[in-house]
Amino acid sequence: MNQEQNDTPRYFQVTPSGAYYATLNTEPETLRALLLQLLSADTHIPYLGSLLQKLTGLPEAEAETLLDKAVQHGFIDLPESPEAVAAGTIEELLPKLLPSLADGRVLLADDQGFCLGQSGFEDDEAEAIAGMAADLVSMHERHQALLGRHLGIDGSSWGLIDAVGQSELGFWTLHVGEQKFLLILEGMPHLNRQPFVDLMSVLIRRYLDY
């Protein structure tokens, strides 16, 4: 479908699954690059074939094939009324976004152990957990070859689990360019909701240069 031949305006909308895939790792990939481009926009981008070609750098047919793949995987929607783009600074938005991401407490840290924002933790707890998250990143990097090449495990997130295997505290690694962030979630995560997309958009606009 090409909007230039359609009377109803539609817009690119990255889904929560698409936002997670975009930040899962830093492997160069055309689909991931498109998702990052869309997430970095501070306004809605209309679905036009000419804009899709510009975003992907691909000829028309290849660009449409890529978009079809993204839609089929549930990474991109093309709604008539997209979700509002989160507006404001990261300092303003984190207190609003973080509490929506899990049933329990939430913390966002960088890979140097600095706490960018949190919900529900005491200040000393937040500082200690952010430091532990940085240690987990370092440990994962040391054993990445074992996990990826030998065991076939591509993920980079970790969890403290209970006796029945449910996560009590999860550490989700998010990649924004060369920068890594740790999203620490207590209890059931809710990364399948719009606040997660908004968080990724805010981080990408702040830390990823285009």
Short mmCIF file of N, CA and C in Angstrom, two decimals, residues 29-119:
data_model
loop_
_atom_site.label_atom_id
_atom_site.label_comp_id
_atom_site.label_asym_id
_atom_site.label_seq_id
_atom_site.Cartn_x
_atom_site.Cartn_y
_atom_site.Cartn_z
N GLU A 29 21.75 -3.57 10.75
CA GLU A 29 20.66 -4.23 10.04
C GLU A 29 19.72 -3.16 9.52
N THR A 30 19.25 -3.32 8.30
CA THR A 30 18.40 -2.29 7.68
C THR A 30 17.10 -2.10 8.45
N LEU A 31 16.49 -3.18 8.91
CA LEU A 31 15.24 -3.07 9.66
C LEU A 31 15.46 -2.33 10.97
N ARG A 32 16.52 -2.69 11.67
CA ARG A 32 16.82 -2.00 12.94
C ARG A 32 17.09 -0.52 12.69
N ALA A 33 17.80 -0.22 11.62
CA ALA A 33 18.10 1.18 11.29
C ALA A 33 16.81 1.97 11.03
N LEU A 34 15.85 1.35 10.35
CA LEU A 34 14.57 2.03 10.09
C LEU A 34 13.84 2.30 11.40
N LEU A 35 13.79 1.31 12.28
CA LEU A 35 13.11 1.49 13.57
C LEU A 35 13.75 2.60 14.38
N LEU A 36 15.07 2.65 14.40
CA LEU A 36 15.77 3.70 15.14
C LEU A 36 15.48 5.08 14.55
N GLN A 37 15.43 5.15 13.23
CA GLN A 37 15.10 6.42 12.58
C GLN A 37 13.72 6.90 13.00
N LEU A 38 12.76 6.00 12.99
CA LEU A 38 11.39 6.36 13.36
C LEU A 38 11.30 6.76 14.83
N LEU A 39 11.99 6.03 15.69
CA LEU A 39 11.96 6.34 17.11
C LEU A 39 12.67 7.64 17.44
N SER A 40 13.58 8.07 16.59
CA SER A 40 14.32 9.30 16.85
C SER A 40 13.55 10.56 16.44
N ALA A 41 12.44 10.38 15.74
CA ALA A 41 11.66 11.52 15.26
C ALA A 41 10.87 12.14 16.40
N ASP A 42 10.82 13.46 16.45
CA ASP A 42 10.06 14.14 17.49
C ASP A 42 8.67 14.55 17.01
N THR A 43 8.27 14.04 15.87
CA THR A 43 6.93 14.27 15.35
C THR A 43 6.51 13.06 14.53
N HIS A 44 5.22 12.94 14.23
CA HIS A 44 4.74 11.81 13.45
C HIS A 44 5.23 11.91 12.00
N ILE A 45 5.68 10.79 11.46
CA ILE A 45 6.14 10.74 10.07
C ILE A 45 5.06 10.08 9.23
N PRO A 46 4.53 10.78 8.24
CA PRO A 46 3.48 10.17 7.41
C PRO A 46 4.04 9.04 6.55
N TYR A 47 3.18 8.05 6.33
CA TYR A 47 3.58 6.94 5.48
C TYR A 47 3.45 7.36 4.02
N LEU A 48 4.60 7.69 3.44
CA LEU A 48 4.70 8.03 2.02
C LEU A 48 5.85 7.23 1.44
N GLY A 49 5.66 6.71 0.23
CA GLY A 49 6.71 5.93 -0.39
C GLY A 49 8.01 6.69 -0.51
N SER A 50 7.92 7.98 -0.82
CA SER A 50 9.13 8.79 -0.98
C SER A 50 9.86 8.93 0.35
N LEU A 51 9.12 9.09 1.46
CA LEU A 51 9.76 9.20 2.77
C LEU A 51 10.34 7.86 3.21
N LEU A 52 9.64 6.79 2.89
CA LEU A 52 10.16 5.46 3.24
C LEU A 52 11.48 5.21 2.54
N GLN A 53 11.59 5.58 1.28
CA GLN A 53 12.85 5.42 0.55
C GLN A 53 13.95 6.26 1.18
N LYS A 54 13.60 7.47 1.60
CA LYS A 54 14.60 8.34 2.22
C LYS A 54 15.07 7.77 3.56
N LEU A 55 14.14 7.23 4.34
CA LEU A 55 14.47 6.67 5.64
C LEU A 55 15.35 5.43 5.52
N THR A 56 15.07 4.60 4.53
CA THR A 56 15.80 3.33 4.40
C THR A 56 17.01 3.42 3.49
N GLY A 57 17.02 4.40 2.58
CA GLY A 57 18.09 4.47 1.60
C GLY A 57 17.99 3.37 0.57
N LEU A 58 16.79 2.81 0.38
CA LEU A 58 16.59 1.69 -0.54
C LEU A 58 15.72 2.11 -1.71
N PRO A 59 15.82 1.41 -2.84
CA PRO A 59 14.88 1.63 -3.93
C PRO A 59 13.45 1.32 -3.48
N GLU A 60 12.49 1.81 -4.24
CA GLU A 60 11.09 1.72 -3.83
C GLU A 60 10.64 0.30 -3.49
N ALA A 61 10.91 -0.65 -4.38
CA ALA A 61 10.44 -2.03 -4.17
C ALA A 61 11.08 -2.64 -2.92
N GLU A 62 12.38 -2.42 -2.73
CA GLU A 62 13.07 -2.98 -1.57
C GLU A 62 12.60 -2.32 -0.28
N ALA A 63 12.34 -1.02 -0.34
CA ALA A 63 11.85 -0.30 0.84
C ALA A 63 10.47 -0.82 1.25
N GLU A 64 9.59 -1.05 0.28
CA GLU A 64 8.26 -1.56 0.59
C GLU A 64 8.33 -2.99 1.13
N THR A 65 9.25 -3.79 0.61
CA THR A 65 9.44 -5.16 1.11
C THR A 65 9.89 -5.13 2.56
N LEU A 66 10.80 -4.21 2.88
CA LEU A 66 11.28 -4.07 4.24
C LEU A 66 10.14 -3.66 5.17
N LEU A 67 9.33 -2.71 4.72
CA LEU A 67 8.20 -2.27 5.54
C LEU A 67 7.20 -3.41 5.75
N ASP A 68 6.93 -4.17 4.70
CA ASP A 68 6.03 -5.31 4.83
C ASP A 68 6.55 -6.29 5.89
N LYS A 69 7.85 -6.53 5.89
CA LYS A 69 8.45 -7.42 6.88
C LYS A 69 8.25 -6.86 8.29
N ALA A 70 8.47 -5.55 8.46
CA ALA A 70 8.30 -4.93 9.77
C ALA A 70 6.86 -5.02 10.26
N VAL A 71 5.91 -4.82 9.36
CA VAL A 71 4.49 -4.91 9.72
C VAL A 71 4.12 -6.35 10.07
N GLN A 72 4.60 -7.31 9.28
CA GLN A 72 4.28 -8.72 9.53
C GLN A 72 4.83 -9.19 10.87
N HIS A 73 5.99 -8.67 11.25
CA HIS A 73 6.59 -9.04 12.54
C HIS A 73 5.97 -8.28 13.71
N GLY A 74 5.10 -7.35 13.41
CA GLY A 74 4.48 -6.56 14.48
C GLY A 74 5.37 -5.48 15.03
N PHE A 75 6.37 -5.04 14.25
CA PHE A 75 7.30 -4.00 14.70
C PHE A 75 6.81 -2.60 14.35
N ILE A 76 6.00 -2.47 13.31
CA ILE A 76 5.50 -1.18 12.86
C ILE A 76 4.02 -1.32 12.53
N ASP A 77 3.23 -0.34 12.98
CA ASP A 77 1.85 -0.20 12.56
C ASP A 77 1.73 1.03 11.66
N LEU A 78 0.63 1.10 10.93
CA LEU A 78 0.36 2.26 10.07
C LEU A 78 -1.03 2.82 10.38
N PRO A 79 -1.21 3.37 11.58
CA PRO A 79 -2.54 3.85 11.98
C PRO A 79 -2.86 5.22 11.38
N GLU A 80 -4.15 5.52 11.37
CA GLU A 80 -4.58 6.85 10.96
C GLU A 80 -4.37 7.86 12.10
N SER A 81 -4.48 7.38 13.35
CA SER A 81 -4.31 8.25 14.52
C SER A 81 -3.24 7.65 15.42
N PRO A 82 -1.98 7.96 15.20
CA PRO A 82 -0.90 7.35 15.99
C PRO A 82 -0.86 7.88 17.41
N GLU A 83 -0.18 7.14 18.29
CA GLU A 83 0.04 7.59 19.66
C GLU A 83 0.85 8.88 19.66
N ALA A 84 0.58 9.74 20.60
CA ALA A 84 1.31 11.00 20.69
C ALA A 84 2.79 10.74 20.97
N VAL A 85 3.65 11.52 20.35
CA VAL A 85 5.09 11.43 20.60
C VAL A 85 5.38 12.07 21.95
N ALA A 86 6.11 11.35 22.81
CA ALA A 86 6.42 11.88 24.14
C ALA A 86 7.25 13.16 24.01
N ALA A 87 6.78 14.22 24.60
CA ALA A 87 7.45 15.52 24.51
C ALA A 87 7.98 15.93 25.88
N GLY A 88 9.19 16.49 25.88
CA GLY A 88 9.81 16.93 27.12
C GLY A 88 11.21 16.37 27.27
N THR A 89 11.90 16.80 28.30
CA THR A 89 13.25 16.32 28.55
C THR A 89 13.20 14.96 29.24
N ILE A 90 14.31 14.25 29.20
CA ILE A 90 14.36 12.95 29.85
C ILE A 90 14.14 13.08 31.35
N GLU A 91 14.60 14.18 31.94
CA GLU A 91 14.41 14.41 33.37
C GLU A 91 12.93 14.59 33.70
N GLU A 92 12.19 15.23 32.81
CA GLU A 92 10.76 15.44 33.02
C GLU A 92 9.95 14.17 32.79
N LEU A 93 10.37 13.35 31.82
CA LEU A 93 9.55 12.22 31.40
C LEU A 93 9.78 10.94 32.20
N LEU A 94 10.99 10.72 32.69
CA LEU A 94 11.25 9.46 33.39
C LEU A 94 10.31 9.23 34.58
N PRO A 95 10.06 10.23 35.42
CA PRO A 95 9.13 9.97 36.55
C PRO A 95 7.73 9.57 36.10
N LYS A 96 7.32 9.97 34.90
CA LYS A 96 6.00 9.61 34.37
C LYS A 96 6.01 8.22 33.73
N LEU A 97 7.11 7.87 33.06
CA LEU A 97 7.15 6.64 32.28
C LEU A 97 7.53 5.41 33.09
N LEU A 98 8.51 5.55 33.98
CA LEU A 98 9.05 4.37 34.65
C LEU A 98 8.03 3.58 35.46
N PRO A 99 7.13 4.22 36.23
CA PRO A 99 6.19 3.42 37.03
C PRO A 99 5.26 2.54 36.21
N SER A 100 5.10 2.83 34.93
CA SER A 100 4.20 2.04 34.08
C SER A 100 4.83 0.77 33.53
N LEU A 101 6.12 0.57 33.77
CA LEU A 101 6.85 -0.50 33.09
C LEU A 101 6.89 -1.82 33.84
N ALA A 102 6.38 -1.86 35.07
CA ALA A 102 6.37 -3.11 35.84
C ALA A 102 5.36 -3.00 36.97
N ASP A 103 5.01 -4.17 37.53
CA ASP A 103 4.11 -4.19 38.68
C ASP A 103 4.76 -3.61 39.93
N GLY A 104 6.08 -3.77 40.03
CA GLY A 104 6.80 -3.31 41.22
C GLY A 104 7.68 -2.12 40.93
N ARG A 105 8.82 -2.08 41.61
CA ARG A 105 9.74 -0.96 41.49
C ARG A 105 10.52 -1.02 40.18
N VAL A 106 10.97 0.16 39.74
CA VAL A 106 11.63 0.28 38.43
C VAL A 106 12.82 1.22 38.57
N LEU A 107 13.89 0.90 37.84
CA LEU A 107 15.08 1.75 37.85
C LEU A 107 15.73 1.72 36.47
N LEU A 108 16.22 2.86 36.03
CA LEU A 108 16.96 2.96 34.77
C LEU A 108 18.36 3.42 35.08
N ALA A 109 19.35 2.64 34.65
CA ALA A 109 20.76 2.96 34.90
C ALA A 109 21.54 2.86 33.60
N ASP A 110 22.70 3.51 33.56
CA ASP A 110 23.58 3.31 32.41
C ASP A 110 24.62 2.25 32.75
N ASP A 111 25.46 1.89 31.78
CA ASP A 111 26.41 0.79 32.00
C ASP A 111 27.60 1.19 32.85
N GLN A 112 27.63 2.45 33.30
CA GLN A 112 28.66 2.89 34.24
C GLN A 112 28.16 2.88 35.68
N GLY A 113 26.93 2.45 35.87
CA GLY A 113 26.37 2.36 37.22
C GLY A 113 25.72 3.64 37.71
N PHE A 114 25.38 4.54 36.78
CA PHE A 114 24.72 5.78 37.17
C PHE A 114 23.22 5.62 37.04
N CYS A 115 22.48 5.97 38.07
CA CYS A 115 21.03 5.87 38.06
C CYS A 115 20.44 7.11 37.40
N LEU A 116 19.75 6.90 36.26
CA LEU A 116 19.13 8.02 35.57
C LEU A 116 17.76 8.36 36.13
N GLY A 117 17.07 7.37 36.67
CA GLY A 117 15.76 7.59 37.24
C GLY A 117 15.25 6.31 37.87
N GLN A 118 14.31 6.43 38.81
CA GLN A 118 13.79 5.24 39.48
C GLN A 118 12.44 5.54 40.08
N SER A 119 11.72 4.46 40.38
CA SER A 119 10.41 4.56 41.00
C SER A 119 10.29 3.50 42.08
#
